Amino acid sequence: MTPHPSSHSRLWDVFCQVIDNFGDIGVCWRLCAQLAARGERVRLWTDDASALAWMAPAGAPNVQVLPWPTSAPPGGPGDVVVEAFGCEIAPDFIASIAHSMGAEGSKHSKPLWINLEYLSAEPFVERSHRLPSLQSSGPGAGCTRWFFYPGFTPRTGGLLREADLLQRQAAFDRSAWRARRGIGAEQLAVSLFCYEPAGLPALVAQLAARGNARLLATPGRAAAAVQALQPAHPTLTVEFLAPCPQPAFDEMLWACDLNCVRGEDSLVRALWAGRPFVWHIYPQDDDAHHAKLQAFLDWLDAPESLRRFHAAWNGVGSDVALPAITAATLADWQACVQAARARLLAQDDLLTQLMGFVAEKS
């Protein structure tokens, strides 16, 4: 049950420019919904809210989804302004931050301005987390913008995690989920949410050769990539999925034996699922994603077979073959993921840390 906003609740302005419909808006929606669940009021400003029609069809109480603004609303900015992933909000809105005395006539000074950064396991995240940046010129002159970094270690901002996540997982009937889809107990179920990874043809060939595998392909680029490979592997059993709300996506991750995920939001959900997974990291022209992938695998303490799978999957190195998916390999990967998940559960989640940061700086 969502708490009603109290007289002490804050108004948050969260900004999301959509580069990847699933990742950027997915993270921002989870943040907004979790803020509202803790009694806060939220305005989500986005240039493309179309994915929310299936990702969060019921919306969330106390979350208002609004089109991208060119200036602040008549009442001014909220108590907290969050720029997600370095998006650039309109100069007139920034100017209103610099000149505002707070939302709805509150007595505190300027709103707290936060840049919520991308997720990475690289060392700079711990160094940069919670650093201030004083704006010396431009429409925000005199304001301080704070950098808040999600991350995997206690010296970062942590990861988004709903308060009831563990209870939902404990109540989930994995066998029933699989049975409803005709997936046998001994059948290998692999979920696929990716771009066009270098290792996909090898995975499709391996699954087709097994004969007892089911590939669950998510809509969009993953489905299209599989469809292009299907003619060469007619024995492969594929289920092409429809778009689904975020909780249903979580359930798929909990039910599958191997999850192929992409981007930031689904990587975090795969970690919370505690099942074996492989990450298709967003490719960059200068191969900067290679170092980012390596840093993540180092934090994960990934076994050699999982490192080789990631290298082949992401096309890192030209002579890396996709390892065979065996029961022993999956057990090894699951033990690794479970250990990482336990480390994360011992840390405060991102929203708890973010709200604590806001309380400290306000």
CSV table of C-alpha atoms in Angstrom, one decimal:
chain,number,residue,atom,x,y,z
A,1,MET,CA,0.0,0.0,0.0
A,2,THR,CA,1.4,3.4,-1.0
A,3,PRO,CA,1.7,5.9,1.8
A,4,HIS,CA,-0.1,9.2,1.4
A,5,PRO,CA,2.2,12.2,1.2
A,6,SER,CA,2.7,13.9,4.5
A,7,SER,CA,3.3,17.5,5.2
A,8,HIS,CA,7.0,16.5,5.5
A,9,SER,CA,7.2,14.9,2.1
A,10,ARG,CA,9.4,16.4,-0.6
A,11,LEU,CA,8.5,17.1,-4.2
A,12,TRP,CA,11.0,15.5,-6.6
A,13,ASP,CA,11.6,16.5,-10.2
A,14,VAL,CA,13.2,13.5,-12.1
A,15,PHE,CA,14.4,14.1,-15.6
A,16,CYS,CA,14.8,11.3,-18.1
A,17,GLN,CA,15.8,11.6,-21.8
A,18,VAL,CA,15.2,8.3,-23.6
A,19,ILE,CA,18.2,6.9,-25.4
A,20,ASP,CA,17.2,3.3,-24.8
A,21,ASN,CA,13.5,2.9,-24.2
A,22,PHE,CA,13.9,0.0,-21.9
A,23,GLY,CA,17.0,1.1,-19.8
A,24,ASP,CA,16.8,4.8,-19.2
A,25,ILE,CA,13.1,5.0,-18.6
A,26,GLY,CA,13.1,1.7,-16.7
A,27,VAL,CA,15.6,2.9,-14.1
A,28,CYS,CA,13.8,6.2,-13.8
A,29,TRP,CA,10.4,4.7,-13.4
A,30,ARG,CA,11.7,2.3,-10.6
A,31,LEU,CA,13.2,5.3,-8.9
A,32,CYS,CA,10.0,7.3,-9.1
A,33,ALA,CA,7.7,4.5,-8.0
A,34,GLN,CA,9.9,3.7,-5.0
A,35,LEU,CA,10.1,7.3,-4.0
A,36,ALA,CA,6.3,7.4,-4.1
A,37,ALA,CA,6.1,4.2,-2.1
A,38,ARG,CA,8.0,6.0,0.7
A,39,GLY,CA,5.5,8.9,0.7
A,40,GLU,CA,7.3,11.3,-1.5
A,41,ARG,CA,5.7,13.3,-4.4
A,42,VAL,CA,7.3,12.9,-7.9
A,43,ARG,CA,7.1,14.5,-11.2
A,44,LEU,CA,8.8,12.5,-14.0
A,45,TRP,CA,9.7,14.7,-16.9
A,46,THR,CA,10.6,12.7,-20.1
A,47,ASP,CA,10.8,13.2,-23.8
A,48,ASP,CA,9.3,9.8,-24.5
A,49,ALA,CA,7.0,8.0,-22.1
A,50,SER,CA,5.7,5.5,-24.6
A,51,ALA,CA,7.4,2.5,-23.0
A,52,LEU,CA,5.6,3.1,-19.7
A,53,ALA,CA,2.3,2.0,-21.4
A,54,TRP,CA,3.5,-1.6,-21.1
A,55,MET,CA,6.3,-1.3,-18.5
A,56,ALA,CA,4.0,0.3,-15.9
A,57,PRO,CA,0.5,0.3,-17.3
A,58,ALA,CA,-1.1,1.0,-13.9
A,59,GLY,CA,1.2,4.0,-13.1
A,60,ALA,CA,1.9,4.7,-9.5
A,61,PRO,CA,0.1,6.9,-6.9
A,62,ASN,CA,1.9,10.2,-6.3
A,63,VAL,CA,3.9,9.9,-9.6
A,64,GLN,CA,3.0,12.4,-12.3
A,65,VAL,CA,4.4,11.7,-15.8
A,66,LEU,CA,4.9,15.0,-17.8
A,67,PRO,CA,6.4,15.9,-21.2
A,68,TRP,CA,9.9,17.3,-21.3
A,69,PRO,CA,9.7,21.0,-20.2
A,70,THR,CA,11.3,24.1,-21.7
A,71,SER,CA,10.9,26.0,-18.4
A,72,ALA,CA,9.9,25.3,-14.8
A,73,PRO,CA,6.2,24.9,-14.0
A,74,PRO,CA,4.3,27.9,-12.5
A,75,GLY,CA,5.0,26.7,-8.9
A,76,GLY,CA,8.7,26.4,-9.6
A,77,PRO,CA,11.0,23.4,-9.3
A,78,GLY,CA,10.6,20.8,-6.6
A,79,ASP,CA,12.7,20.3,-3.5
A,80,VAL,CA,15.0,17.9,-5.3
A,81,VAL,CA,15.9,18.0,-9.0
A,82,VAL,CA,17.4,14.8,-10.4
A,83,GLU,CA,19.0,14.7,-13.8
A,84,ALA,CA,19.3,11.0,-14.7
A,85,PHE,CA,22.3,9.9,-16.7
A,86,GLY,CA,23.6,13.3,-17.4
A,87,CYS,CA,20.6,14.5,-19.4
A,88,GLU,CA,20.6,18.3,-20.0
A,89,ILE,CA,17.5,20.1,-18.7
A,90,ALA,CA,16.4,23.4,-20.2
A,91,PRO,CA,18.4,26.5,-19.2
A,92,ASP,CA,15.2,28.2,-18.0
A,93,PHE,CA,14.5,25.3,-15.7
A,94,ILE,CA,18.1,25.5,-14.4
A,95,ALA,CA,17.6,29.3,-13.9
A,96,SER,CA,14.5,28.6,-11.8
A,97,ILE,CA,16.6,26.3,-9.5
A,98,ALA,CA,19.1,29.1,-9.0
A,99,HIS,CA,16.4,31.6,-8.1
A,100,SER,CA,13.9,29.4,-6.3
A,101,MET,CA,13.2,29.5,-2.6
A,102,GLY,CA,11.8,25.9,-2.6
A,103,ALA,CA,8.6,24.2,-3.7
A,104,GLU,CA,5.2,25.5,-2.6
A,105,GLY,CA,6.6,28.3,-0.5
A,106,SER,CA,8.8,26.2,1.8
A,107,LYS,CA,11.4,28.0,3.8
A,108,HIS,CA,14.6,26.2,2.7
A,109,SER,CA,16.9,27.7,0.1
A,110,LYS,CA,17.6,26.4,-3.4
A,111,PRO,CA,16.4,23.0,-4.4
A,112,LEU,CA,19.0,20.2,-4.2
A,113,TRP,CA,20.3,19.5,-7.7
A,114,ILE,CA,21.6,15.9,-8.3
A,115,ASN,CA,23.1,14.3,-11.3
A,116,LEU,CA,22.3,10.5,-11.0
A,117,GLU,CA,25.0,8.9,-13.0
A,118,TYR,CA,25.4,5.7,-15.0
A,119,LEU,CA,26.2,2.4,-13.3
A,120,SER,CA,29.7,1.2,-13.4
A,121,ALA,CA,32.1,-0.9,-11.3
A,122,GLU,CA,35.2,1.1,-12.4
A,123,PRO,CA,37.4,2.7,-9.7
A,124,PHE,CA,36.4,6.3,-10.5
A,125,VAL,CA,32.9,5.7,-9.2
A,126,GLU,CA,34.0,5.5,-5.6
A,127,ARG,CA,36.2,8.6,-6.1
A,128,SER,CA,33.4,10.6,-7.7
A,129,HIS,CA,30.4,9.6,-5.6
A,130,ARG,CA,28.8,12.5,-3.7
A,131,LEU,CA,31.2,15.1,-5.1
A,132,PRO,CA,29.9,18.7,-5.6
A,133,SER,CA,30.2,20.8,-8.7
A,134,LEU,CA,29.8,24.5,-8.1
A,135,GLN,CA,28.2,26.2,-11.2
A,136,SER,CA,30.2,29.4,-11.7
A,137,SER,CA,28.5,30.6,-14.8
A,138,GLY,CA,25.4,30.1,-17.0
A,139,PRO,CA,21.8,29.9,-15.8
A,140,GLY,CA,22.7,27.9,-12.7
A,141,ALA,CA,25.4,30.2,-11.5
A,142,GLY,CA,25.8,30.0,-7.7
A,143,CYS,CA,24.2,26.5,-7.6
A,144,THR,CA,25.9,23.3,-6.6
A,145,ARG,CA,25.2,20.2,-8.6
A,146,TRP,CA,25.9,16.9,-6.7
A,147,PHE,CA,27.1,13.7,-8.4
A,148,PHE,CA,25.5,10.6,-7.1
A,149,TYR,CA,26.8,7.3,-8.5
A,150,PRO,CA,25.0,3.9,-8.3
A,151,GLY,CA,27.5,1.1,-7.7
A,152,PHE,CA,28.3,-2.3,-6.3
A,153,THR,CA,30.4,-1.4,-3.3
A,154,PRO,CA,29.8,0.2,0.1
A,155,ARG,CA,31.6,3.4,-1.0
A,156,THR,CA,29.0,4.0,-3.8
A,157,GLY,CA,25.3,4.8,-4.0
A,158,GLY,CA,24.2,1.2,-4.2
A,159,LEU,CA,21.5,-0.3,-6.4
A,160,LEU,CA,17.7,0.2,-6.7
A,161,ARG,CA,15.9,-2.5,-4.7
A,162,GLU,CA,12.2,-2.5,-3.7
A,163,ALA,CA,11.5,-2.9,0.0
A,164,ASP,CA,9.3,-6.0,-0.7
A,165,LEU,CA,11.7,-7.7,-3.3
A,166,LEU,CA,12.7,-10.6,-1.1
A,167,GLN,CA,9.2,-11.3,0.0
A,168,ARG,CA,8.0,-11.3,-3.7
A,169,GLN,CA,10.8,-13.7,-4.6
A,170,ALA,CA,10.0,-16.0,-1.6
A,171,ALA,CA,6.3,-16.2,-2.7
A,172,PHE,CA,7.1,-16.9,-6.4
A,173,ASP,CA,6.2,-20.4,-7.6
A,174,ARG,CA,8.9,-21.1,-10.2
A,175,SER,CA,7.6,-24.5,-11.1
A,176,ALA,CA,4.1,-23.2,-11.7
A,177,TRP,CA,5.5,-20.4,-13.9
A,178,ARG,CA,7.4,-22.8,-16.1
A,179,ALA,CA,4.5,-25.3,-16.2
A,180,ARG,CA,2.1,-22.6,-17.5
A,181,ARG,CA,4.5,-22.2,-20.5
A,182,GLY,CA,5.2,-25.9,-21.0
A,183,ILE,CA,8.8,-25.7,-19.8
A,184,GLY,CA,9.7,-29.0,-18.3
A,185,ALA,CA,11.7,-29.3,-15.1
A,186,GLU,CA,14.7,-30.7,-17.0
A,187,GLN,CA,14.4,-28.3,-19.9
A,188,LEU,CA,17.0,-25.5,-20.2
A,189,ALA,CA,15.1,-22.2,-20.2
A,190,VAL,CA,17.1,-19.2,-21.5
A,191,SER,CA,15.8,-15.6,-21.5
A,192,LEU,CA,17.2,-13.3,-24.1
A,193,PHE,CA,17.1,-9.5,-23.7
A,194,CYS,CA,20.0,-8.1,-25.8
A,195,TYR,CA,21.1,-6.0,-28.8
A,196,GLU,CA,22.9,-8.1,-31.4
A,197,PRO,CA,25.7,-9.7,-29.4
A,198,ALA,CA,28.7,-11.3,-31.3
A,199,GLY,CA,28.1,-14.6,-29.5
A,200,LEU,CA,24.4,-14.9,-30.3
A,201,PRO,CA,24.9,-17.2,-33.4
A,202,ALA,CA,27.0,-19.6,-31.3
A,203,LEU,CA,24.4,-19.6,-28.5
A,204,VAL,CA,21.5,-20.3,-30.9
A,205,ALA,CA,23.5,-23.2,-32.5
A,206,GLN,CA,24.4,-24.6,-29.1
A,207,LEU,CA,20.8,-24.5,-27.9
A,208,ALA,CA,19.5,-26.0,-31.1
A,209,ALA,CA,21.9,-28.9,-30.8
A,210,ARG,CA,20.8,-29.6,-27.2
A,211,GLY,CA,17.3,-30.4,-28.2
A,212,ASN,CA,15.8,-29.7,-24.7
A,213,ALA,CA,16.2,-26.0,-24.6
A,214,ARG,CA,13.7,-23.2,-24.8
A,215,LEU,CA,14.7,-19.7,-25.8
A,216,LEU,CA,12.5,-16.9,-24.5
A,217,ALA,CA,13.1,-13.9,-26.8
A,218,THR,CA,12.0,-10.4,-25.6
A,219,PRO,CA,10.4,-8.0,-28.1
A,220,GLY,CA,12.4,-5.7,-30.3
A,221,ARG,CA,16.1,-6.2,-31.2
A,222,ALA,CA,16.5,-9.5,-29.4
A,223,ALA,CA,13.5,-11.1,-31.2
A,224,ALA,CA,14.6,-9.7,-34.6
A,225,ALA,CA,18.2,-11.1,-34.1
A,226,VAL,CA,16.8,-14.5,-33.3
A,227,GLN,CA,14.4,-14.5,-36.2
A,228,ALA,CA,17.3,-13.8,-38.5
A,229,LEU,CA,19.1,-16.9,-37.3
A,230,GLN,CA,16.1,-19.2,-37.1
A,231,PRO,CA,16.2,-20.5,-40.7
A,232,ALA,CA,19.6,-22.1,-40.1
A,233,HIS,CA,18.4,-23.8,-36.9
A,234,PRO,CA,14.8,-25.1,-37.4
A,235,THR,CA,15.0,-27.4,-34.4
A,236,LEU,CA,15.4,-24.5,-31.9
A,237,THR,CA,12.3,-24.0,-29.7
A,238,VAL,CA,11.7,-20.2,-29.4
A,239,GLU,CA,9.0,-18.4,-27.6
A,240,PHE,CA,8.6,-14.8,-28.7
A,241,LEU,CA,7.4,-12.8,-25.8
A,242,ALA,CA,5.1,-9.8,-25.7
A,243,PRO,CA,6.0,-6.6,-23.9
A,244,CYS,CA,5.3,-6.9,-20.1
A,245,PRO,CA,5.3,-4.9,-16.9
A,246,GLN,CA,8.5,-4.7,-14.9
A,247,PRO,CA,7.3,-7.2,-12.2
A,248,ALA,CA,6.5,-9.8,-14.9
A,249,PHE,CA,10.0,-9.3,-16.3
A,250,ASP,CA,11.4,-10.0,-12.9
A,251,GLU,CA,9.5,-13.3,-12.7
A,252,MET,CA,10.9,-14.4,-16.0
A,253,LEU,CA,14.4,-13.9,-14.7
A,254,TRP,CA,13.6,-15.8,-11.5
A,255,ALA,CA,12.2,-18.7,-13.6
A,256,CYS,CA,14.9,-19.2,-16.2
A,257,ASP,CA,18.1,-21.2,-15.9
A,258,LEU,CA,20.2,-18.6,-17.8
A,259,ASN,CA,19.4,-14.9,-18.3
A,260,CYS,CA,20.9,-12.9,-21.1
A,261,VAL,CA,20.5,-9.2,-20.2
A,262,ARG,CA,21.6,-5.9,-21.5
A,263,GLY,CA,22.1,-2.4,-20.3
A,264,GLU,CA,21.8,-1.2,-16.7
A,265,ASP,CA,18.3,-1.9,-15.5
A,266,SER,CA,18.1,-5.6,-16.5
A,267,LEU,CA,21.7,-6.2,-15.2
A,268,VAL,CA,20.6,-5.1,-11.7
A,269,ARG,CA,17.4,-7.2,-12.0
A,270,ALA,CA,19.5,-10.2,-13.0
A,271,LEU,CA,21.7,-9.7,-9.9
A,272,TRP,CA,18.7,-9.6,-7.6
A,273,ALA,CA,17.3,-12.7,-9.4
A,274,GLY,CA,20.3,-14.7,-8.2
A,275,ARG,CA,20.3,-16.9,-11.4
A,276,PRO,CA,23.2,-17.4,-13.8
A,277,PHE,CA,23.3,-14.5,-16.3
A,278,VAL,CA,25.4,-13.0,-19.1
A,279,TRP,CA,25.5,-9.2,-19.7
A,280,HIS,CA,25.5,-7.6,-23.1
A,281,ILE,CA,27.1,-4.3,-22.3
A,282,TYR,CA,26.2,-1.3,-24.5
A,283,PRO,CA,28.9,-1.2,-27.2
A,284,GLN,CA,30.9,2.0,-27.6
A,285,ASP,CA,32.9,3.1,-30.7
A,286,ASP,CA,36.1,3.5,-28.7
A,287,ASP,CA,35.7,0.1,-27.0
A,288,ALA,CA,35.5,1.9,-23.6
A,289,HIS,CA,32.9,-0.7,-22.7
A,290,HIS,CA,35.6,-3.4,-22.6
A,291,ALA,CA,37.2,-1.8,-19.4
A,292,LYS,CA,33.7,-1.4,-17.9
A,293,LEU,CA,32.9,-5.0,-18.5
A,294,GLN,CA,36.2,-6.2,-17.1
A,295,ALA,CA,35.7,-4.1,-13.9
A,296,PHE,CA,32.2,-5.6,-13.4
A,297,LEU,CA,33.5,-9.1,-13.8
A,298,ASP,CA,36.3,-8.4,-11.4
A,299,TRP,CA,33.8,-7.1,-8.8
A,300,LEU,CA,31.6,-10.2,-9.5
A,301,ASP,CA,34.6,-12.4,-8.9
A,302,ALA,CA,33.5,-14.3,-12.0
A,303,PRO,CA,34.9,-17.7,-12.7
A,304,GLU,CA,37.0,-18.2,-15.8
A,305,SER,CA,34.2,-19.9,-17.7
A,306,LEU,CA,31.9,-16.9,-17.1
A,307,ARG,CA,34.6,-14.5,-18.1
A,308,ARG,CA,35.2,-16.4,-21.4
A,309,PHE,CA,31.4,-16.5,-22.1
A,310,HIS,CA,31.2,-12.7,-21.6
A,311,ALA,CA,34.2,-12.1,-23.8
A,312,ALA,CA,32.7,-14.2,-26.6
A,313,TRP,CA,29.2,-12.8,-26.1
A,314,ASN,CA,30.4,-9.2,-26.3
A,315,GLY,CA,33.0,-9.8,-29.0
A,316,VAL,CA,36.0,-8.9,-26.8
A,317,GLY,CA,38.9,-10.6,-28.6
A,318,SER,CA,38.7,-12.4,-31.9
A,319,ASP,CA,39.6,-15.9,-30.8
A,320,VAL,CA,37.3,-16.5,-27.9
A,321,ALA,CA,34.8,-19.3,-28.3
A,322,LEU,CA,31.5,-19.5,-26.4
A,323,PRO,CA,31.9,-22.1,-23.6
A,324,ALA,CA,29.4,-24.9,-23.5
A,325,ILE,CA,26.5,-24.5,-21.1
A,326,THR,CA,26.5,-27.5,-18.8
A,327,ALA,CA,24.9,-28.2,-15.5
A,328,ALA,CA,28.2,-27.9,-13.8
A,329,THR,CA,29.0,-24.6,-15.5
A,330,LEU,CA,25.6,-23.2,-14.5
A,331,ALA,CA,26.0,-24.3,-10.9
A,332,ASP,CA,29.4,-22.5,-10.8
A,333,TRP,CA,27.9,-19.4,-12.2
A,334,GLN,CA,24.9,-19.4,-9.9
A,335,ALA,CA,27.2,-19.8,-6.8
A,336,CYS,CA,29.1,-16.7,-8.1
A,337,VAL,CA,25.9,-14.7,-8.6
A,338,GLN,CA,24.5,-15.7,-5.2
A,339,ALA,CA,27.6,-14.6,-3.4
A,340,ALA,CA,27.5,-11.2,-5.2
A,341,ARG,CA,23.8,-10.9,-4.4
A,342,ALA,CA,24.6,-11.5,-0.7
A,343,ARG,CA,27.2,-8.8,-0.7
A,344,LEU,CA,24.7,-6.4,-2.2
A,345,LEU,CA,21.9,-7.2,0.2
A,346,ALA,CA,24.3,-6.3,3.1
A,347,GLN,CA,24.5,-2.8,1.7
A,348,ASP,CA,21.8,0.0,1.8
A,349,ASP,CA,19.9,0.2,-1.5
A,350,LEU,CA,20.2,3.3,-3.7
A,351,LEU,CA,17.0,4.9,-2.7
A,352,THR,CA,17.8,4.7,1.0
A,353,GLN,CA,21.2,6.2,0.4
A,354,LEU,CA,19.8,8.9,-1.9
A,355,MET,CA,17.1,10.0,0.5
A,356,GLY,CA,19.7,10.0,3.3
A,357,PHE,CA,21.9,12.2,1.1
A,358,VAL,CA,19.1,14.6,0.4
A,359,ALA,CA,18.2,14.9,4.1
A,360,GLU,CA,21.9,15.5,4.9
A,361,LYS,CA,22.3,18.3,2.3
A,362,SER,CA,18.9,20.0,2.6
